[in-house]
Amino acid sequence: MKSVYKLFFLCLIFIGLIILLNLTNFSNKIYDASTKEAVVSTTVKKLQPPSITGEVTICVVVCGDRVDEALTMLKSALVFTCRSLQFIILAETSLIPAFNEKLAEWKLLSNKTFDFVVKPITFPEGSDAAMWKKLFKPCAAQRLFLPSVLNDIDAVLYVDTDTLFLAPPEKIWDEFKKMNSSQLAALSPEHEDPNTGWYNRFAKHPYYGKLGVNSGVMLMNLTRMREFRWIEYNYRPDHCMYMPVCTKAEKEGALVLHGSRGTFHSQKQPPFRAIYRAMQEYQLNTDPYDYLLVPMRNYLALEHKSNCGKVWEVFITQPELHLGQQ
């Protein structure tokens, strides 16, 4: 009987050892599996883009038949971005419903975070909107007025409708960080090679630098642009030939008059020629009030019918301030 109990007891011990060994192996398998999983997780984590924050604001102006083209551009931004986006679309009134409908649909479908606002095309009050729309291409001039049209927006990445993002738009947006305290915009040259440049070979109007710049993709610090307002230091025919576009100069006068494109020597914008004529005729060591300021007034009085003549105060306010007291 004792031998039976011994045999039974040995069997229990043997079964217990087998169970213990199996549990140990299972535990090791779990540990190994979790270790491998952790390794895989670490590897995948290293391949992820770095953690980034900061909303990117993309602005586009749309007229005519460019709705599909503009939406394709916005789609490309959504495809590549790793941040939240804000789209600002300035469009002709008839096009606004199409943007609202499609972008609202995208908000439901897309796993990307974005907001959008669609505004009508607007030009300065009292201006010839039809003329501005025809300047270069339909609505191309709208970008000139973004600082005032988007008066509550700090900065934008402006892009033409005929562009596509092939990388995250934040890569361009982060160029803002490289700007110093005085820089307010960034854009690329129109050409790289002077042999194929358009501006340097054909342009009849002033352009920037040696080859001009392309405004189809622009980083624009709108806050700095609104604060800068340097027009009064470089007042040109462009600021009044179609309509007055420099409010500060109209109130305080121009400090520097720039007769670009030969305006001092032609009848295209008579007030520029009037001021130049008075300065050219003035003789040093004579009374500037009688022989400079008075002729300026007289010559300007004869040239009040042109568009620039309608804002004649721009041309005489500063001379009155500095010469009228002498």
Tab-separated table of C-alpha atoms in Angstrom:
chain	number	residue	atom	x	y	z
A	1	MET	CA	0.000	0.000	0.000
A	2	LYS	CA	2.886	2.310	0.898
A	3	SER	CA	4.509	1.636	-2.452
A	4	VAL	CA	1.289	2.706	-4.192
A	5	TYR	CA	1.283	6.000	-2.249
A	6	LYS	CA	4.943	6.552	-3.080
A	7	LEU	CA	4.285	5.938	-6.760
A	8	PHE	CA	1.306	8.306	-6.690
A	9	PHE	CA	3.346	10.956	-4.884
A	10	LEU	CA	6.212	10.650	-7.404
A	11	CYS	CA	3.737	11.012	-10.259
A	12	LEU	CA	2.388	14.213	-8.700
A	13	ILE	CA	5.918	15.584	-8.323
A	14	PHE	CA	6.731	14.682	-11.940
A	15	ILE	CA	3.525	16.312	-13.210
A	16	GLY	CA	4.274	19.402	-11.088
A	17	LEU	CA	7.785	19.661	-12.549
A	18	ILE	CA	6.414	19.398	-16.097
A	19	ILE	CA	3.844	22.141	-15.392
A	20	LEU	CA	6.518	24.337	-13.775
A	21	LEU	CA	8.877	23.908	-16.728
A	22	ASN	CA	6.105	24.729	-19.207
A	23	LEU	CA	5.136	27.839	-17.254
A	24	THR	CA	8.754	28.989	-17.230
A	25	ASN	CA	9.090	28.494	-20.983
A	26	PHE	CA	5.765	30.270	-21.612
A	27	SER	CA	6.902	33.167	-19.464
A	28	ASN	CA	10.147	33.352	-21.415
A	29	LYS	CA	8.201	33.303	-24.691
A	30	ILE	CA	6.037	36.186	-23.484
A	31	TYR	CA	9.133	38.117	-22.455
A	32	ASP	CA	10.836	37.431	-25.760
A	33	ALA	CA	7.747	38.411	-27.713
A	34	SER	CA	7.306	41.615	-25.756
A	35	THR	CA	11.004	42.394	-26.196
A	36	LYS	CA	10.742	41.909	-29.943
A	37	GLU	CA	7.591	44.006	-29.999
A	38	ALA	CA	9.379	46.759	-28.107
A	39	VAL	CA	12.287	46.619	-30.539
A	40	VAL	CA	9.929	46.857	-33.506
A	41	SER	CA	8.053	49.713	-31.847
A	42	THR	CA	11.302	51.570	-31.216
A	43	THR	CA	12.373	51.064	-34.817
A	44	VAL	CA	9.083	52.374	-36.178
A	45	LYS	CA	9.188	55.320	-33.799
A	46	LYS	CA	12.578	56.366	-35.112
A	47	LEU	CA	11.172	56.460	-38.641
A	48	GLN	CA	8.373	58.833	-37.678
A	49	PRO	CA	8.802	62.557	-38.380
A	50	PRO	CA	9.859	64.604	-35.371
A	51	SER	CA	7.165	66.115	-33.212
A	52	ILE	CA	6.198	69.472	-34.736
A	53	THR	CA	3.658	72.155	-33.961
A	54	GLY	CA	2.447	75.408	-35.442
A	55	GLU	CA	-0.390	75.994	-37.874
A	56	VAL	CA	0.464	76.793	-41.492
A	57	THR	CA	-1.694	79.427	-43.197
A	58	ILE	CA	-1.965	79.047	-46.976
A	59	CYS	CA	-3.570	81.789	-49.064
A	60	VAL	CA	-4.696	81.581	-52.688
A	61	VAL	CA	-6.567	83.931	-55.029
A	62	VAL	CA	-9.001	82.333	-57.495
A	63	CYS	CA	-10.791	83.809	-60.499
A	64	GLY	CA	-12.395	82.436	-63.643
A	65	ASP	CA	-11.995	78.728	-64.351
A	66	ARG	CA	-9.293	78.035	-61.746
A	67	VAL	CA	-11.461	76.345	-59.092
A	68	ASP	CA	-10.333	72.775	-59.866
A	69	GLU	CA	-6.717	73.885	-60.138
A	70	ALA	CA	-6.891	75.654	-56.774
A	71	LEU	CA	-8.552	72.670	-55.081
A	72	THR	CA	-5.876	70.352	-56.462
A	73	MET	CA	-3.205	72.604	-54.982
A	74	LEU	CA	-4.955	72.611	-51.591
A	75	LYS	CA	-5.298	68.838	-51.764
A	76	SER	CA	-1.553	68.476	-52.318
A	77	ALA	CA	-0.927	70.522	-49.167
A	78	LEU	CA	-3.205	68.204	-47.176
A	79	VAL	CA	-1.533	65.085	-48.544
A	80	PHE	CA	1.935	66.026	-47.349
A	81	THR	CA	1.369	68.103	-44.227
A	82	CYS	CA	2.057	66.854	-40.714
A	83	ARG	CA	0.568	69.958	-39.096
A	84	SER	CA	-2.800	71.636	-38.977
A	85	LEU	CA	-3.513	73.952	-41.898
A	86	GLN	CA	-5.571	77.066	-42.399
A	87	PHE	CA	-6.730	77.784	-45.941
A	88	ILE	CA	-7.665	81.336	-46.916
A	89	ILE	CA	-9.305	81.484	-50.341
A	90	LEU	CA	-10.038	84.832	-51.971
A	91	ALA	CA	-12.419	84.102	-54.828
A	92	GLU	CA	-14.912	85.692	-57.149
A	93	THR	CA	-18.364	85.688	-55.587
A	94	SER	CA	-19.731	83.110	-58.024
A	95	LEU	CA	-16.985	80.642	-57.060
A	96	ILE	CA	-17.409	80.797	-53.285
A	97	PRO	CA	-20.134	78.073	-52.995
A	98	ALA	CA	-17.956	75.548	-54.859
A	99	PHE	CA	-15.117	76.015	-52.368
A	100	ASN	CA	-17.380	75.889	-49.326
A	101	GLU	CA	-18.983	72.658	-50.530
A	102	LYS	CA	-15.792	70.808	-51.442
A	103	LEU	CA	-13.749	71.877	-48.419
A	104	ALA	CA	-16.597	71.004	-46.040
A	105	GLU	CA	-16.690	67.562	-47.671
A	106	TRP	CA	-12.931	67.182	-47.210
A	107	LYS	CA	-13.209	67.997	-43.508
A	108	LEU	CA	-15.463	64.945	-43.139
A	109	LEU	CA	-13.279	62.653	-45.248
A	110	SER	CA	-9.753	63.680	-44.347
A	111	ASN	CA	-7.828	62.582	-41.281
A	112	LYS	CA	-5.832	65.827	-41.508
A	113	THR	CA	-6.742	68.846	-39.389
A	114	PHE	CA	-7.561	71.992	-41.309
A	115	ASP	CA	-9.812	75.025	-41.248
A	116	PHE	CA	-10.790	77.258	-44.111
A	117	VAL	CA	-12.321	80.620	-44.859
A	118	VAL	CA	-13.506	81.797	-48.265
A	119	LYS	CA	-13.629	85.545	-48.864
A	120	PRO	CA	-14.712	87.569	-51.898
A	121	ILE	CA	-12.142	89.350	-54.042
A	122	THR	CA	-11.872	92.941	-52.812
A	123	PHE	CA	-9.884	95.952	-53.947
A	124	PRO	CA	-9.387	99.305	-52.199
A	125	GLU	CA	-12.529	101.330	-51.680
A	126	GLY	CA	-13.174	103.821	-54.451
A	127	SER	CA	-10.790	102.109	-56.868
A	128	ASP	CA	-11.418	100.819	-60.359
A	129	ALA	CA	-11.866	97.123	-59.546
A	130	ALA	CA	-12.282	96.211	-63.210
A	131	MET	CA	-8.896	97.739	-63.969
A	132	TRP	CA	-7.166	95.896	-61.125
A	133	LYS	CA	-8.676	92.583	-62.253
A	134	LYS	CA	-7.197	93.009	-65.717
A	135	LEU	CA	-3.712	93.891	-64.499
A	136	PHE	CA	-1.403	91.118	-65.842
A	137	LYS	CA	-3.872	88.266	-65.269
A	138	PRO	CA	-7.354	88.132	-63.716
A	139	CYS	CA	-7.106	88.959	-60.010
A	140	ALA	CA	-3.290	88.808	-59.991
A	141	ALA	CA	-3.252	92.257	-58.361
A	142	GLN	CA	-5.221	91.006	-55.331
A	143	ARG	CA	-2.012	89.829	-53.643
A	144	LEU	CA	-0.847	93.463	-53.524
A	145	PHE	CA	-3.581	94.207	-51.015
A	146	LEU	CA	-3.346	91.139	-48.753
A	147	PRO	CA	-2.007	93.124	-45.762
A	148	SER	CA	-5.183	95.237	-45.719
A	149	VAL	CA	-7.661	92.596	-46.942
A	150	LEU	CA	-6.435	90.100	-44.313
A	151	ASN	CA	-6.013	92.703	-41.599
A	152	ASP	CA	-6.401	90.180	-38.761
A	153	ILE	CA	-3.909	87.643	-40.146
A	154	ASP	CA	-0.281	87.718	-39.014
A	155	ALA	CA	1.398	85.848	-41.882
A	156	VAL	CA	0.581	83.706	-44.909
A	157	LEU	CA	2.186	81.416	-47.424
A	158	TYR	CA	0.730	82.806	-50.637
A	159	VAL	CA	0.677	80.453	-53.628
A	160	ASP	CA	-0.750	80.699	-57.137
A	161	THR	CA	-3.427	78.207	-58.171
A	162	ASP	CA	-1.037	76.527	-60.630
A	163	THR	CA	1.266	75.147	-57.942
A	164	LEU	CA	1.514	71.740	-56.248
A	165	PHE	CA	3.145	70.779	-52.970
A	166	LEU	CA	5.419	67.750	-53.246
A	167	ALA	CA	6.600	67.969	-49.631
A	168	PRO	CA	5.103	69.242	-46.364
A	169	PRO	CA	4.221	72.949	-46.716
A	170	GLU	CA	5.622	73.527	-43.238
A	171	LYS	CA	9.107	73.119	-44.689
A	172	ILE	CA	8.533	76.406	-46.510
A	173	TRP	CA	6.634	77.932	-43.600
A	174	ASP	CA	9.553	77.371	-41.248
A	175	GLU	CA	11.668	79.694	-43.390
A	176	PHE	CA	9.913	82.444	-41.429
A	177	LYS	CA	12.131	81.453	-38.498
A	178	LYS	CA	15.222	82.391	-40.495
A	179	MET	CA	14.082	85.963	-41.125
A	180	ASN	CA	15.695	88.747	-39.163
A	181	SER	CA	13.768	91.558	-37.494
A	182	SER	CA	13.503	93.663	-40.657
A	183	GLN	CA	12.700	91.039	-43.304
A	184	LEU	CA	9.035	90.774	-44.247
A	185	ALA	CA	8.765	88.555	-47.358
A	186	ALA	CA	10.525	85.739	-49.184
A	187	LEU	CA	10.264	84.706	-52.822
A	188	SER	CA	12.467	83.230	-55.522
A	189	PRO	CA	14.172	84.840	-58.537
A	190	GLU	CA	12.222	84.835	-61.782
A	191	HIS	CA	15.228	83.331	-63.561
A	192	GLU	CA	18.611	81.895	-62.681
A	193	ASP	CA	20.354	82.442	-66.013
A	194	PRO	CA	20.627	85.959	-67.511
A	195	ASN	CA	20.780	84.422	-70.991
A	196	THR	CA	17.219	83.144	-70.653
A	197	GLY	CA	15.842	85.845	-68.361
A	198	TRP	CA	12.678	87.598	-69.445
A	199	TYR	CA	12.868	90.771	-67.386
A	200	ASN	CA	16.461	91.627	-68.226
A	201	ARG	CA	15.813	91.104	-71.954
A	202	PHE	CA	12.277	92.347	-72.545
A	203	ALA	CA	10.786	94.234	-69.578
A	204	LYS	CA	9.806	97.853	-70.176
A	205	HIS	CA	9.045	98.461	-66.507
A	206	PRO	CA	11.167	98.421	-63.328
A	207	TYR	CA	11.890	95.044	-61.730
A	208	TYR	CA	13.778	93.811	-58.712
A	209	GLY	CA	17.469	92.962	-58.927
A	210	LYS	CA	19.100	91.669	-62.075
A	211	LEU	CA	16.519	89.080	-63.097
A	212	GLY	CA	13.321	90.003	-61.264
A	213	VAL	CA	11.407	87.857	-58.791
A	214	ASN	CA	8.501	85.431	-59.086
A	215	SER	CA	5.516	86.128	-56.832
A	216	GLY	CA	3.799	82.778	-57.409
A	217	VAL	CA	5.064	81.446	-54.058
A	218	MET	CA	5.584	84.011	-51.318
A	219	LEU	CA	6.044	83.993	-47.585
A	220	MET	CA	4.399	87.212	-46.421
A	221	ASN	CA	4.677	88.597	-42.899
A	222	LEU	CA	1.526	90.702	-43.127
A	223	THR	CA	1.993	92.283	-39.706
A	224	ARG	CA	5.375	93.692	-40.676
A	225	MET	CA	4.031	94.806	-44.042
A	226	ARG	CA	1.234	96.722	-42.343
A	227	GLU	CA	3.690	98.338	-39.949
A	228	PHE	CA	6.324	99.088	-42.577
A	229	ARG	CA	4.405	101.439	-44.879
A	230	TRP	CA	7.524	102.845	-46.569
A	231	ILE	CA	5.639	104.308	-49.517
A	232	GLU	CA	6.094	107.872	-48.303
A	233	TYR	CA	9.873	107.370	-48.527
A	234	ASN	CA	9.663	106.271	-52.156
A	235	TYR	CA	6.552	107.848	-53.646
A	236	ARG	CA	6.175	106.885	-57.309
A	237	PRO	CA	3.609	107.361	-60.097
A	238	ASP	CA	2.286	103.846	-59.388
A	239	HIS	CA	0.895	105.150	-56.091
A	240	CYS	CA	-1.491	107.612	-57.746
A	241	MET	CA	-1.658	107.081	-61.520
A	242	TYR	CA	-4.707	104.788	-61.308
A	243	MET	CA	-5.930	105.697	-57.870
A	244	PRO	CA	-4.363	106.809	-54.563
A	245	VAL	CA	-3.014	103.815	-52.662
A	246	CYS	CA	-0.878	105.474	-49.976
A	247	THR	CA	-3.091	106.816	-47.202
A	248	LYS	CA	-0.217	107.887	-44.974
A	249	ALA	CA	1.402	109.940	-47.748
A	250	GLU	CA	-1.929	111.635	-48.418
A	251	LYS	CA	-2.088	112.694	-44.767
A	252	GLU	CA	1.570	113.486	-44.069
A	253	GLY	CA	3.024	114.026	-47.526
A	254	ALA	CA	5.754	112.209	-49.429
A	255	LEU	CA	9.266	112.504	-48.005
A	256	VAL	CA	11.018	111.267	-51.145
A	257	LEU	CA	9.542	111.699	-54.620
A	258	HIS	CA	10.603	109.110	-57.204
A	259	GLY	CA	9.978	110.060	-60.831
A	260	SER	CA	10.485	106.546	-62.149
A	261	ARG	CA	10.136	105.725	-65.842
A	262	GLY	CA	11.062	109.279	-66.849
A	263	THR	CA	8.069	110.867	-65.130
A	264	PHE	CA	10.042	113.992	-64.178
A	265	HIS	CA	10.641	114.687	-67.869
A	266	SER	CA	7.260	113.833	-69.423
A	267	GLN	CA	3.626	114.864	-69.199
A	268	LYS	CA	2.450	111.415	-68.117
A	269	GLN	CA	1.945	112.504	-64.495
A	270	PRO	CA	2.258	116.309	-64.437
A	271	PRO	CA	2.614	116.829	-60.639
A	272	PHE	CA	5.913	114.931	-60.664
A	273	ARG	CA	7.197	117.152	-63.456
A	274	ALA	CA	5.920	120.284	-61.645
A	275	ILE	CA	7.890	119.556	-58.480
A	276	TYR	CA	10.978	118.598	-60.464
A	277	ARG	CA	10.739	121.794	-62.517
A	278	ALA	CA	10.577	123.965	-59.394
A	279	MET	CA	13.580	122.192	-57.859
A	280	GLN	CA	15.569	122.336	-61.099
A	281	GLU	CA	14.982	126.084	-61.463
A	282	TYR	CA	15.805	126.902	-57.850
A	283	GLN	CA	19.148	128.653	-57.301
A	284	LEU	CA	21.083	127.891	-54.137
A	285	ASN	CA	21.593	130.800	-51.714
A	286	THR	CA	18.245	132.318	-52.680
A	287	ASP	CA	15.190	132.361	-50.417
A	288	PRO	CA	13.696	128.815	-50.570
A	289	TYR	CA	10.258	130.086	-49.589
A	290	ASP	CA	9.947	132.606	-52.414
A	291	TYR	CA	11.944	130.796	-55.061
A	292	LEU	CA	11.165	127.136	-54.373
A	293	LEU	CA	8.010	126.672	-52.302
A	294	VAL	CA	5.966	129.329	-54.096
A	295	PRO	CA	6.857	127.961	-57.574
A	296	MET	CA	6.006	124.446	-56.354
A	297	ARG	CA	2.552	125.670	-55.343
A	298	ASN	CA	2.030	127.532	-58.589
A	299	TYR	CA	3.144	124.701	-60.851
A	300	LEU	CA	1.057	122.174	-58.914
A	301	ALA	CA	-2.016	124.394	-59.184
A	302	LEU	CA	-1.817	124.028	-62.953
A	303	GLU	CA	-1.740	120.218	-62.804
A	304	HIS	CA	-4.721	119.257	-60.649
A	305	LYS	CA	-6.753	117.426	-63.311
A	306	SER	CA	-4.655	114.244	-63.545
A	307	ASN	CA	-5.141	111.341	-61.133
A	308	CYS	CA	-1.939	112.223	-59.300
A	309	GLY	CA	-2.981	115.883	-59.354
A	310	LYS	CA	-6.092	114.960	-57.372
A	311	VAL	CA	-3.840	114.113	-54.419
A	312	TRP	CA	-1.659	117.216	-54.823
A	313	GLU	CA	-1.209	117.460	-51.026
A	314	VAL	CA	1.144	114.488	-51.252
A	315	PHE	CA	3.599	116.639	-53.197
A	316	ILE	CA	3.495	119.854	-51.161
A	317	THR	CA	2.795	118.927	-47.504
A	318	GLN	CA	6.410	118.222	-46.531
A	319	PRO	CA	7.883	121.245	-48.389
A	320	GLU	CA	5.242	123.411	-46.653
A	321	LEU	CA	6.276	121.964	-43.311
A	322	HIS	CA	10.001	122.572	-43.751
A	323	LEU	CA	10.154	125.631	-45.985
A	324	GLY	CA	7.050	127.471	-44.845
A	325	GLN	CA	8.619	128.169	-41.439
A	326	GLN	CA	11.742	129.817	-42.830
